[in-house]
Coordinates of C-alpha atoms in Angstrom, one line a residue:
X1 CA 42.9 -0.8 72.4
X2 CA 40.7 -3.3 74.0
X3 CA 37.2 -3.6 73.0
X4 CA 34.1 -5.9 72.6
X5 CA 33.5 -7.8 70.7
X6 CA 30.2 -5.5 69.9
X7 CA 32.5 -3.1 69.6
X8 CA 34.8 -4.9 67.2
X9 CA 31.7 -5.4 65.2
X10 CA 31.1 -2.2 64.7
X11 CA 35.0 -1.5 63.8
X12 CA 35.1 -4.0 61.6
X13 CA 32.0 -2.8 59.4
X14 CA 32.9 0.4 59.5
X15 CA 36.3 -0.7 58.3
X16 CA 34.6 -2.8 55.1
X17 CA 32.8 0.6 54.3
X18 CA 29.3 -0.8 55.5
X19 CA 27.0 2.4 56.7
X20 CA 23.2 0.2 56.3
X21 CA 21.9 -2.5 57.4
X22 CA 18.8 -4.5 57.8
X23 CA 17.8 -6.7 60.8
X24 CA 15.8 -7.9 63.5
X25 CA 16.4 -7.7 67.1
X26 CA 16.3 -10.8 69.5
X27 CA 18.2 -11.9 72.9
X28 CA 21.6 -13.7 71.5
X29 CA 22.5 -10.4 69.7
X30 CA 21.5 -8.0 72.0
X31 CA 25.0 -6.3 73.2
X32 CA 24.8 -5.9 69.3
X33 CA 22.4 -4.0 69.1
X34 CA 22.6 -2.2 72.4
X35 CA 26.2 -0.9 70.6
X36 CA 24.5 -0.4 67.4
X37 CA 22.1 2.1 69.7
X38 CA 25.7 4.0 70.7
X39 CA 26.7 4.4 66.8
X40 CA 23.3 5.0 65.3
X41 CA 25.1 8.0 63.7
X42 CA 27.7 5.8 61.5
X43 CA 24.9 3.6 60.7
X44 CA 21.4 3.3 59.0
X45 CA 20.0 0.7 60.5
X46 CA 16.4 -0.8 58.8
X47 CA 14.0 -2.6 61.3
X48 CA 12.0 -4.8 59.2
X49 CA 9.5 -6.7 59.6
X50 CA 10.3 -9.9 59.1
X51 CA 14.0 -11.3 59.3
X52 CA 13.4 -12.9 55.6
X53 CA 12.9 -9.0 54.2
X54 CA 15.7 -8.1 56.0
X55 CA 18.0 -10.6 54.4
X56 CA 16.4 -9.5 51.0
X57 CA 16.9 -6.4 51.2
X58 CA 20.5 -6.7 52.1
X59 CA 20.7 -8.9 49.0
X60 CA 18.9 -6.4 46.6
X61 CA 21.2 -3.3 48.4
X62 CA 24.1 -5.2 47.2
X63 CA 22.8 -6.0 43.6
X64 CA 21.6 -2.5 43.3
X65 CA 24.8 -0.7 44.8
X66 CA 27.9 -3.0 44.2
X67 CA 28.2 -2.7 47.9
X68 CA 28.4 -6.0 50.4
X69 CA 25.0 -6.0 51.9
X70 CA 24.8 -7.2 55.8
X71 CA 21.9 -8.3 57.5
X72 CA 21.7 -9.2 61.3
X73 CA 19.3 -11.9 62.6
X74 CA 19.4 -13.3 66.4
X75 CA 19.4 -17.3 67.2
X76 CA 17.2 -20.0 66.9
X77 CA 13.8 -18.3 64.4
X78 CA 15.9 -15.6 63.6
X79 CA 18.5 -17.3 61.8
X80 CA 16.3 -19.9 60.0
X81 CA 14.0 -17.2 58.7
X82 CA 17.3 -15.9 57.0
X83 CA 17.7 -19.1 55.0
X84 CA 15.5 -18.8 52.3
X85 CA 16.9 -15.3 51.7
X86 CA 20.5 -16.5 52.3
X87 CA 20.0 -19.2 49.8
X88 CA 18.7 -16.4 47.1
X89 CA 22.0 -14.6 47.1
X90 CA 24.0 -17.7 46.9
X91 CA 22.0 -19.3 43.5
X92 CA 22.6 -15.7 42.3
X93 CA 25.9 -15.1 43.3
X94 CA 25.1 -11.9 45.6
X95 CA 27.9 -10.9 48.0
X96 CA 26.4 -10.7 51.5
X97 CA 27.3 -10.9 54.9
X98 CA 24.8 -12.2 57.4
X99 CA 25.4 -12.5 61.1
X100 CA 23.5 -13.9 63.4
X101 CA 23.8 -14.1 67.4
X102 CA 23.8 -17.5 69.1
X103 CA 23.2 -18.7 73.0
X104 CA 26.4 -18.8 75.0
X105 CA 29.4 -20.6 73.5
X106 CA 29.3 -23.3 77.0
X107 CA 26.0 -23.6 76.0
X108 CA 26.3 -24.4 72.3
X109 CA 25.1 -28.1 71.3
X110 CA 23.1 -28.7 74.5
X111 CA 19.4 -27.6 72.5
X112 CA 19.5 -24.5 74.7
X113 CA 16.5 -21.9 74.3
X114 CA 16.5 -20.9 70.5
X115 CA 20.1 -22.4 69.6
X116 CA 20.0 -24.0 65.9
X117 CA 23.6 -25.2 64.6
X118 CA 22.6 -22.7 61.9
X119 CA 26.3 -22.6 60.1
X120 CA 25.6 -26.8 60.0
X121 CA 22.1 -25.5 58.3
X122 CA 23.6 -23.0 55.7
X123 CA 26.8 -24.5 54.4
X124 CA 25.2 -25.8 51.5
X125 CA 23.7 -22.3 50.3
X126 CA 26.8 -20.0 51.6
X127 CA 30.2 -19.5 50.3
X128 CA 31.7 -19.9 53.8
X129 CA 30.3 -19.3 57.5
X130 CA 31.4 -19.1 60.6
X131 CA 31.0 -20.0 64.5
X132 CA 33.1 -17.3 66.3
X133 CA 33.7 -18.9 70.2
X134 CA 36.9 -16.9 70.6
X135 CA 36.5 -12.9 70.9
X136 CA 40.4 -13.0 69.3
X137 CA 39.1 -14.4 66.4
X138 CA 36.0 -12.3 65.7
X139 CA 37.9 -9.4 63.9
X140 CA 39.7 -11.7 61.3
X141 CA 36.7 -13.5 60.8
X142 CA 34.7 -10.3 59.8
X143 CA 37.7 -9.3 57.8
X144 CA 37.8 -12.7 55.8
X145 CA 34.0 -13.1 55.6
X146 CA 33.9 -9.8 53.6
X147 CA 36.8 -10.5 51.4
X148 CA 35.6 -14.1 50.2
X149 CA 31.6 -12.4 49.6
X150 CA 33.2 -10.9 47.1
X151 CA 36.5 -12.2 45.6
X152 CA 35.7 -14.8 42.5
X153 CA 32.4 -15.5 42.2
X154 CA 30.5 -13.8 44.8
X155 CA 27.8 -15.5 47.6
X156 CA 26.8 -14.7 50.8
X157 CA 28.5 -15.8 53.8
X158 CA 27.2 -16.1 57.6
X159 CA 28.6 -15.0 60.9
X160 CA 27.6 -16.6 64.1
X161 CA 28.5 -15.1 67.2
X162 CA 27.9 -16.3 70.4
X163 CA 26.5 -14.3 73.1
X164 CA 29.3 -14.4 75.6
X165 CA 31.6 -13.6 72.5
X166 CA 29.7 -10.2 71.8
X167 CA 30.6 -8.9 75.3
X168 CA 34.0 -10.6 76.0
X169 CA 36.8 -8.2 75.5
X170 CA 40.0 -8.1 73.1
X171 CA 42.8 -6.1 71.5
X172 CA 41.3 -4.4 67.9
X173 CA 43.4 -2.3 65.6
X174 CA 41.7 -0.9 62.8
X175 CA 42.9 -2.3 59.0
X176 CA 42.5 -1.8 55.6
X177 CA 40.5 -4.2 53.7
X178 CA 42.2 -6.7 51.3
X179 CA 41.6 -4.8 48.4
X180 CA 39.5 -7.2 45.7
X181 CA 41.4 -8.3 42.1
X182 CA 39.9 -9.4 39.2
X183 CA 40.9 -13.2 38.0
X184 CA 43.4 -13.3 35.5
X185 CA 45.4 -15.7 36.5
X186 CA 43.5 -19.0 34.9
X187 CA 43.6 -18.2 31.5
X188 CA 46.3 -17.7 28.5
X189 CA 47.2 -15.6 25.5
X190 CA 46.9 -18.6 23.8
X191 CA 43.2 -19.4 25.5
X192 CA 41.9 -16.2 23.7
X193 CA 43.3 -16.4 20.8
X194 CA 41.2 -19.5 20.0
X195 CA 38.7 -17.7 21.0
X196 CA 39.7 -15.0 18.4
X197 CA 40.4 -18.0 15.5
X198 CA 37.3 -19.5 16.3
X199 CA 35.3 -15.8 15.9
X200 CA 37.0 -15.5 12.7
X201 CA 36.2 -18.8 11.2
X202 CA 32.3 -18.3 12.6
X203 CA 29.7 -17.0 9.9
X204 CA 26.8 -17.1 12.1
X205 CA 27.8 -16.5 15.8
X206 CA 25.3 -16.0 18.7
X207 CA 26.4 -14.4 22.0
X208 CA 24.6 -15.4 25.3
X209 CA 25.0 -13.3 28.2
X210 CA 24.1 -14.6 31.7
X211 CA 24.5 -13.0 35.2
X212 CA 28.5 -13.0 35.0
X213 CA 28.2 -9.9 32.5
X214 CA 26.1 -7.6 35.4
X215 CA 28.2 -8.9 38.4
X216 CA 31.3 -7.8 36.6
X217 CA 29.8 -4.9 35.2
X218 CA 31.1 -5.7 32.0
X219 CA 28.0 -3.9 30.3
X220 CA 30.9 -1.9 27.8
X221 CA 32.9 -4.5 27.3
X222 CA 30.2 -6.9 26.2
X223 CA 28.9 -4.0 24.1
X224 CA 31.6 -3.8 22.3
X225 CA 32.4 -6.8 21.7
X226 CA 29.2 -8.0 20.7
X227 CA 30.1 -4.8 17.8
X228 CA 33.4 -6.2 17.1
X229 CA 31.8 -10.1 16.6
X230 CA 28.8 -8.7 14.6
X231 CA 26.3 -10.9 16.2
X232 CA 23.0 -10.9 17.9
X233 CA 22.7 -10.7 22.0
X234 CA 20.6 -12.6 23.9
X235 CA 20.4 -12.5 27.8
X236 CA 19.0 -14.9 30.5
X237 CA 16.8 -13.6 33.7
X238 CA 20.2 -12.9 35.4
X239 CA 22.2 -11.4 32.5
X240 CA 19.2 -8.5 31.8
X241 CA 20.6 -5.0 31.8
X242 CA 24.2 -6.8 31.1
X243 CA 23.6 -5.9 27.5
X244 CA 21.0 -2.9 27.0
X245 CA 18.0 -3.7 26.0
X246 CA 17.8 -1.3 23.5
X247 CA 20.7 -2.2 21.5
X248 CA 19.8 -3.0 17.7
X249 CA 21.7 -6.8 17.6
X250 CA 20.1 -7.5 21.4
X251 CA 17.2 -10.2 20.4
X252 CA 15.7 -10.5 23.9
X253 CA 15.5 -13.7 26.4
X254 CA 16.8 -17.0 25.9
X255 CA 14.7 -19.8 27.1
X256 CA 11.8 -21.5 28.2
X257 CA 9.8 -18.4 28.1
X258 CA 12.2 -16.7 25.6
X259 CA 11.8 -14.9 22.1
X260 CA 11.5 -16.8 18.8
X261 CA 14.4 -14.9 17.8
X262 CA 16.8 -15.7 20.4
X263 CA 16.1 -19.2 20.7
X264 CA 15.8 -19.9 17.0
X265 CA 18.8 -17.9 16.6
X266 CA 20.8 -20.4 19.0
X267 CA 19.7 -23.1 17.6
X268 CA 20.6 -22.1 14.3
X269 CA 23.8 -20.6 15.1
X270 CA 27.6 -22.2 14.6
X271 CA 29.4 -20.7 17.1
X272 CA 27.4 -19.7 20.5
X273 CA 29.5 -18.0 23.0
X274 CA 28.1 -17.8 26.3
X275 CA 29.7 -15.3 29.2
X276 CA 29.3 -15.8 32.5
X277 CA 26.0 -18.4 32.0
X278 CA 25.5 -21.5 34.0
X279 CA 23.5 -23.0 31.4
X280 CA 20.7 -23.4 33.5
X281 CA 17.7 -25.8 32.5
X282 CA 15.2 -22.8 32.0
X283 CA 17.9 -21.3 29.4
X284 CA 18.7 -25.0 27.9
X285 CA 15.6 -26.6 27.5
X286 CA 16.8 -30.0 26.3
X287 CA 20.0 -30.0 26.7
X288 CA 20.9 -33.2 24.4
X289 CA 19.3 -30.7 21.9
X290 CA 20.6 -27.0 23.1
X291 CA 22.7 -25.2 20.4
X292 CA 23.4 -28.7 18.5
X293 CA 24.8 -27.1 15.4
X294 CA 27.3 -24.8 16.9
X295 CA 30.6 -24.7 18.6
X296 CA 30.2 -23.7 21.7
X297 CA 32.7 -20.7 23.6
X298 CA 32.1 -20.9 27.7
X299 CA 33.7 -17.7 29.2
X300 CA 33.0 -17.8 33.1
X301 CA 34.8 -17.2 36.2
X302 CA 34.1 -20.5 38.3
X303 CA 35.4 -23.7 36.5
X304 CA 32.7 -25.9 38.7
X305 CA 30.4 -24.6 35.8
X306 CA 32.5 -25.6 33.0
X307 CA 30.8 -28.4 31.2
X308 CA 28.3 -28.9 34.1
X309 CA 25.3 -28.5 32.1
X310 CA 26.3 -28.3 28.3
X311 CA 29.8 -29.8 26.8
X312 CA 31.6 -26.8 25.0
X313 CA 34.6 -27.3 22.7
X314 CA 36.7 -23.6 24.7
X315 CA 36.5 -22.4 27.6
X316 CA 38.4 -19.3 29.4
X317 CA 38.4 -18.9 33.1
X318 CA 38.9 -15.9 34.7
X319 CA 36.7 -12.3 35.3
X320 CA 34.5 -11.9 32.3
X321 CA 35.3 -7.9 32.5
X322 CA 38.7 -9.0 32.1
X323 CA 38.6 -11.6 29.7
X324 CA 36.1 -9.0 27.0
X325 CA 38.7 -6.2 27.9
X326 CA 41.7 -8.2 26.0
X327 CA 39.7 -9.9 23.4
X328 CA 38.2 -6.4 22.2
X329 CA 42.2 -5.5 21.6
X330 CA 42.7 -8.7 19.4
X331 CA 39.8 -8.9 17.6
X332 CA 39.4 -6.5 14.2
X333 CA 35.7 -5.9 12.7
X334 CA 33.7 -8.9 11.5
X335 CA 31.1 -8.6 9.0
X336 CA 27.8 -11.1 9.6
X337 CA 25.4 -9.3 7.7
X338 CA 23.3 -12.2 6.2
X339 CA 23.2 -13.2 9.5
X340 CA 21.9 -10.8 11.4
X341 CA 19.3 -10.1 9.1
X342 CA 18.4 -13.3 9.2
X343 CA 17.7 -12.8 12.7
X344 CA 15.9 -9.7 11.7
X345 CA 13.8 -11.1 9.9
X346 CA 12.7 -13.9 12.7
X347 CA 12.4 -10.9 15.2
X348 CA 10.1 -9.1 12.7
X349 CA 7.8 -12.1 11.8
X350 CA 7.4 -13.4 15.4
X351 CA 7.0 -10.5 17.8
X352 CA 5.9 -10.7 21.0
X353 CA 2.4 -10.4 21.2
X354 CA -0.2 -10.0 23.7
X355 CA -3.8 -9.8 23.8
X356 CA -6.3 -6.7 23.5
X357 CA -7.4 -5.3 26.4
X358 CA -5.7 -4.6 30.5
X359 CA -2.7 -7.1 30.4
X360 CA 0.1 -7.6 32.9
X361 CA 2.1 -7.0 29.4
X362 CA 0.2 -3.7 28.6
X363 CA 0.8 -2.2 32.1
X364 CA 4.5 -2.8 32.5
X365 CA 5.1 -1.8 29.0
X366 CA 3.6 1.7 30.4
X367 CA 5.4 1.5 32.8
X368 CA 8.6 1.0 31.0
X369 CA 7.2 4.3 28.8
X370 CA 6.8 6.3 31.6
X371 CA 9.9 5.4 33.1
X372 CA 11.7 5.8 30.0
X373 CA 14.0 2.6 31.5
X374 CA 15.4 4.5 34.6
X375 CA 13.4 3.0 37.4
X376 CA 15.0 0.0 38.9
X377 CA 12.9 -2.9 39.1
X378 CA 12.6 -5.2 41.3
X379 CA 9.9 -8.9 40.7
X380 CA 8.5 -11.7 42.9
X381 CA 8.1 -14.8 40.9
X382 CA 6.0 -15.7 38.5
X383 CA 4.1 -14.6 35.1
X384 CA 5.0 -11.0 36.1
X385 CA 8.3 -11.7 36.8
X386 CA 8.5 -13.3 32.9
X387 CA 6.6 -10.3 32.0
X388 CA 8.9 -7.9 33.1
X389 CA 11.8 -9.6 31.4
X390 CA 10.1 -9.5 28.0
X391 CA 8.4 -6.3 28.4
X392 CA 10.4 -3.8 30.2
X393 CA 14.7 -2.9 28.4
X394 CA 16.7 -2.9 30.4
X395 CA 19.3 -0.2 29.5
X396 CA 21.7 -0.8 32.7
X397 CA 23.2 -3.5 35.0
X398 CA 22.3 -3.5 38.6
X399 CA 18.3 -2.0 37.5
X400 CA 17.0 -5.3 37.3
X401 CA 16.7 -7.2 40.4
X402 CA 15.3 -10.5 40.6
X403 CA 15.6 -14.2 41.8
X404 CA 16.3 -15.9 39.6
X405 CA 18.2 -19.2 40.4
X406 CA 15.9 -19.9 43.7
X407 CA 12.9 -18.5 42.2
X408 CA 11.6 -17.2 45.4
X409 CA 8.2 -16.6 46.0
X410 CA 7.8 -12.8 48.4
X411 CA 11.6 -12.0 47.3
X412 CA 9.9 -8.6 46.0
X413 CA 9.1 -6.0 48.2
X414 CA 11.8 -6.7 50.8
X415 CA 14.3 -6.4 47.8
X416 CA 12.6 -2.7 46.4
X417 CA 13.4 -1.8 50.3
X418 CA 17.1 -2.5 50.1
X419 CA 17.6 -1.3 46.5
X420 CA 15.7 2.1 47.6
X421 CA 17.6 2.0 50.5
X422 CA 21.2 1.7 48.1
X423 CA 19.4 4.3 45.4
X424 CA 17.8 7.4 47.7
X425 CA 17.2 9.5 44.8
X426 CA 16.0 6.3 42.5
X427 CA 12.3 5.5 41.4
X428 CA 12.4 1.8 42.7
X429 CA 9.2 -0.1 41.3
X430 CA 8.4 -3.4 42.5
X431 CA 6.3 -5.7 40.1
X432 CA 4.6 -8.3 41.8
X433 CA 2.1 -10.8 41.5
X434 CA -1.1 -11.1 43.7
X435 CA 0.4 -14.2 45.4
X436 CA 3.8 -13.6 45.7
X437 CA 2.6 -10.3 47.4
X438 CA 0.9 -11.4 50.0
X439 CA 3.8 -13.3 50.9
X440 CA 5.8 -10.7 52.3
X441 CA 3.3 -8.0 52.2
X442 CA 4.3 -6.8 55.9
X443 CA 7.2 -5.4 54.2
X444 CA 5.1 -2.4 53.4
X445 CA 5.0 -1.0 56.8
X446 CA 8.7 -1.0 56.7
X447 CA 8.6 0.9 53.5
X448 CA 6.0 3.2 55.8
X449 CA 8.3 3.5 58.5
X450 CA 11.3 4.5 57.0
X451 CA 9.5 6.0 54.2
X452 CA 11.3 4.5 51.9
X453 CA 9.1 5.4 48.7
X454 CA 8.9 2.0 47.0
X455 CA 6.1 1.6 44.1
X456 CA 4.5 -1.6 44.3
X457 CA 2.5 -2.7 40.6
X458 CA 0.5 -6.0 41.5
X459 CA -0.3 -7.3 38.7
X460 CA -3.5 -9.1 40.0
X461 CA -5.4 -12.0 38.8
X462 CA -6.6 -13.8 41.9
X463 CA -4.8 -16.9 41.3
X464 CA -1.1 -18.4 41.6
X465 CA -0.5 -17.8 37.7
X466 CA 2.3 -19.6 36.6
X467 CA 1.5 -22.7 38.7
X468 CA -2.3 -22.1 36.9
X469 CA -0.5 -21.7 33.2
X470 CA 0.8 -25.4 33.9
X471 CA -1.9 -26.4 35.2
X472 CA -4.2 -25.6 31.8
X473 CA -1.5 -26.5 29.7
X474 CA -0.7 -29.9 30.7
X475 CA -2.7 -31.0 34.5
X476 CA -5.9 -30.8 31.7
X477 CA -7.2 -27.6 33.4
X478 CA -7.3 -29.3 37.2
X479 CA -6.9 -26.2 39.4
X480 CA -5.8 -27.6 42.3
X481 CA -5.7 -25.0 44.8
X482 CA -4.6 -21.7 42.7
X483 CA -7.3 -19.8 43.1
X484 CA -6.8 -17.2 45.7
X485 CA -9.1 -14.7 47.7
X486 CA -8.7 -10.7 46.0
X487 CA -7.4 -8.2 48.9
X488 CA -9.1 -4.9 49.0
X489 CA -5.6 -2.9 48.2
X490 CA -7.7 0.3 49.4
X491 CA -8.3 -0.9 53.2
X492 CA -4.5 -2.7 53.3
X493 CA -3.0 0.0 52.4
X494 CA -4.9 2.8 54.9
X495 CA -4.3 -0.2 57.9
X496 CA -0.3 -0.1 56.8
X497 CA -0.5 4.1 56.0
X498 CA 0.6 4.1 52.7
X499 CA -1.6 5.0 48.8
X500 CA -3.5 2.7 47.0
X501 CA -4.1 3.1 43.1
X502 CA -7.0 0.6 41.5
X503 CA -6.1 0.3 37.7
X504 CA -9.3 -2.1 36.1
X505 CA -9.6 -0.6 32.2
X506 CA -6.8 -0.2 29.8
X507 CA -7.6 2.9 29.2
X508 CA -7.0 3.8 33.2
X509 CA -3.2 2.1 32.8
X510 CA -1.6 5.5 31.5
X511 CA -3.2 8.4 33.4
X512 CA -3.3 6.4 37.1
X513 CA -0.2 4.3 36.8
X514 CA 1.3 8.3 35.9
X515 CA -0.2 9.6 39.0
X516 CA 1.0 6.3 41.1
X517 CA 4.7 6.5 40.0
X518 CA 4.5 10.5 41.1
X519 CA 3.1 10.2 44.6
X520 CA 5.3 10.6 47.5
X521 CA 5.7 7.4 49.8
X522 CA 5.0 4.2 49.4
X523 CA 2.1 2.9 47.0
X524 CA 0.4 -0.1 46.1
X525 CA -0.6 0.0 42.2
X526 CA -3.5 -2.9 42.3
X527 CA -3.8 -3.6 38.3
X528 CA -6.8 -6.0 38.2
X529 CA -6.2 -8.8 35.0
X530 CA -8.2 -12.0 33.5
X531 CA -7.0 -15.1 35.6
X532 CA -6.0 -17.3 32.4
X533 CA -3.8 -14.4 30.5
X534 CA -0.5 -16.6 29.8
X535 CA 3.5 -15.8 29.3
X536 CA 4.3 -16.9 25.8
X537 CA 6.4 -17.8 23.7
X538 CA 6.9 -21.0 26.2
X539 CA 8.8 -24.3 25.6
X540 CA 7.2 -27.6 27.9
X541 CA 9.7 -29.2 30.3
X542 CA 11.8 -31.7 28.1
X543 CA 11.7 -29.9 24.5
X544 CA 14.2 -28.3 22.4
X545 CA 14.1 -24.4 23.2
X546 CA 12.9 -23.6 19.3
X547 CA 9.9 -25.8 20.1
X548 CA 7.4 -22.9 21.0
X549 CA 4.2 -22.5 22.6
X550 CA 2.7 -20.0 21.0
X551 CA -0.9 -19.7 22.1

């Protein structure tokens, strides 16, 4: 049958399972819409109010769900206020499709009325994108554009679609996805059982767990194996939830703002085996220094990250789910008990430690209480964000959603809309700081609108934190332009129609954040802190990772 290519749109998504999405309406994508209209009973689709939330929140729906999350953007301002959100999911390795609209294709290159060569803008930060000027073309393209989101390593990928090419007509018949198989095919027998020899010859292995583990939702596998090696866990911001937080050999982060334990424990270590980590400089430190007594195991599914960062002596290539799923068959019982209580011991005698009194650390260790670990979180960036890493375990993949390679400032409450979005019946708790907030605050009347009943905890301080942190520890206490204006949270919230809770004692953390977390709607938890409370442990820019700031 012979449809638009609207139409086809539609098919197609329907096709890749897609039922939500998030966008913002404009005149190159307009026949998009207008057929979006006609199907608004096969989809959900979420008007935000900003394109950047709307490309967050199809990122954080896909982290949260496992699902491909789509956004839609028109030319021109629409599809550069997707960048920043575009380039999130690709540091992070998010599967997401986002399509924008674009002037007519005999226009295209002339610096028509809101045309940007936007697929010339994002080919750095997607996996692939597109320029569809044939309506023949548009279903394949679809079809492809979901299948390489998510085969390998995953990353975003953009559609652009002409005007003209959203009304033109052609033949659509409807077909099955290409279904998605793990990677296999890059590594040996013989790669993991040097893996296995190497284990068994180890007496004080470390495993490292990055993002790979929670993409793959290798959380079992990595358990056990982690039971079969005997040795202590440690995550990095990505990896959180990959291994529960909970778990008695799980140490905490790795990294600059990472426990004594962990990083200690690396450096200490003889064999470190890292799965699915990119060795990033916040996890490395120095990296002429990182883990310079051990042998070093690199399990990941994207060779370009094989000795990128830090030289290793294996590596295996290939789905980490995979890969932990045949070394748990070859590998019997080992027994690092000197070891681990070594590590024990570390742990015990250098806990993390905050002081007396209302805390960003106090608050979200409440709210980790009153949670019991079920709520999925979603951060901004920033001393909360490192808060919320220390403070709140993470029992599960896909309930800790952050950004982590971009480090993007207002990723937050655009993110708790997609994940609630993903998770209907889900307490979804945004922690934010007071600046990244305000970034992206117009979110909230989405969350309104839709009633989508997001929890926002701001943990408040009046300045730019993390940026002030630096500056008192090594710009000799200049301030340069960190201090910020407070917001009455009461008034914002009445103007946008959601709650407002003030929490300004310690003593009001418990009872208030309790009646916050069970109000219906959307609520903004303003928990008013001391301007120069600091995320320790910390390691300076330069320095080994078991050279710790303390205090």
């Amino acid at each position: 049958m012979e449809l638009t290519g609207s139409q086809i749109l539609m098919e197609c998504l329907k096709e890749q399972g897609v039922d939500t999405v998030f966008g913002f309406p404009g005149g190159a994508v307009l026949y998009i819409y207008d057929e979006l209209f006609r199907q608004k009973d096969n989809f959900t689709h979420i008007l935000t109010s900003h394109e950047q939330g709307a490309s967050h929140a199809a990122d954080a729906y896909s982290r949260s769900t496992g699902r491909t999350g789509v956004c839609i953007a028109t030319s021109g301002p629409g599809a550069t206020n997707l960048v920043t959100g575009i380039a999130t999911a690709y540091m992070d390795s998010v599967p997401m499709v986002a399509i924008t609209g674009n002037v007519l294709v005999s226009l295209l290159g002339k610096d028509s009325f809101q045309e940007i060569d936007v697929t010339g803008v994002t080919a750095p930060i997607t996996k692939h994108n597109y320029i569809v000027r044939d309506v023949n073309d548009l279903a394949d393209v679809i079809r492809e554009a979901f299948y390489i989101a998510n085969e390998g390593r995953p990353g975003p990928v953009l559609i652009d679609i002409p005007k003209d090419v959203s009304i033109n007509k052609a033949p659509y018949e409807y077909k099955v996805p290409r279904p998605i198989i793990r990677e296999t095919k890059n590594f040996t027998q013989e790669d993991l059982e040097k893996v296995v020899k190497m284990i068994e010859e180890s007496e004080k292995p470390y495993i490292f767990a990055g993002g790979g583990v929670t993409i793959s939702d290798a959380k079992e596998e990595a358990v056990h194996f982690a039971e079969l090696v005997q040795a202590p866990v440690t995550c990095s911001l990505m990896g959180m939830g990959g291994f529960p937080g909970q778990h008695e050999l799980y140490t905490g982060m790795i990294g600059m703002h990472g426990t004594k334990a962990s990083n200690i424990g690396v450096q200490n270590c003889d064999l470190l085996i890292a799965i699915g980590a990119r060795f990033s400089d916040r996890v490395t430190g120095n990296t002429a220094k990182f883990a310079m007594n051990a042998k070093v195991i690199h399990i990941d599914i994207d060779p370009a990250e094989i000795n990128k960062n830090v030289s290793v002596d294996h590596f295996v290539i290939g789905d980490v789910k995979e890969i932990l799923l045949q070394l748990n068959t070859m590998l019997h019982k080992q027994h690092h008990e000197p070891w681990l209580e070594e590590i024990k011991t570390i742990s015990k005698n250098y806990p993390l430690v905050y002081p007396e009194g209302l805390t960003g650390q106090y608050a979200i260790e409440k709210l980790y209480e009153l949670t019991n670990g079920d709520a999925i979180i979603t951060t901004e960036v920033g001393q909360h964000q490192m808060w919320a890493a220390q403070y709140y375990k993470f029992k599960d993949p896909k309930m800790f959603i952050t950004s982590g390679g971009l480090g993007t400032m207002g990723y937050g409450t655009g993110a708790a809309l997609g994940a609630q979005a993903g998770n209907p019946g889900k307490l979804v708790v945004n922690i934010a700081g007071d600046g990244s907030f305000r970034m992206n605050l117009n979110e909230m009347i989405t969350a309104v609108r839709y009633n989508l009943p997001i929890k926002v905890m701001v943990i408040n301080n009046c300045v730019l934190g993390m940026v002030r942190q630096w500056q008192t520890i090594f710009y000799d206490n200049r301030y340069s332009f960190t201090h910020l204006t407070d917001i009455n949270y009461d008034s914002l919230a009445d103007a946008f129609g959601c709650k407002a809770v003030n929490i300004t004692t310690k003593e009001d953390v418990e009872p208030l954040l309790k009646k916050a977390l069970e109000m219906e709607g959307p609520v903004i938890i303003n928990v008013v802190i001391h301007m120069d409370e600091m995320v320790y442990p910390m390691v300076a820019p330069g320095a080994p990772i078991d050279d710790l700031i303390t205090e």
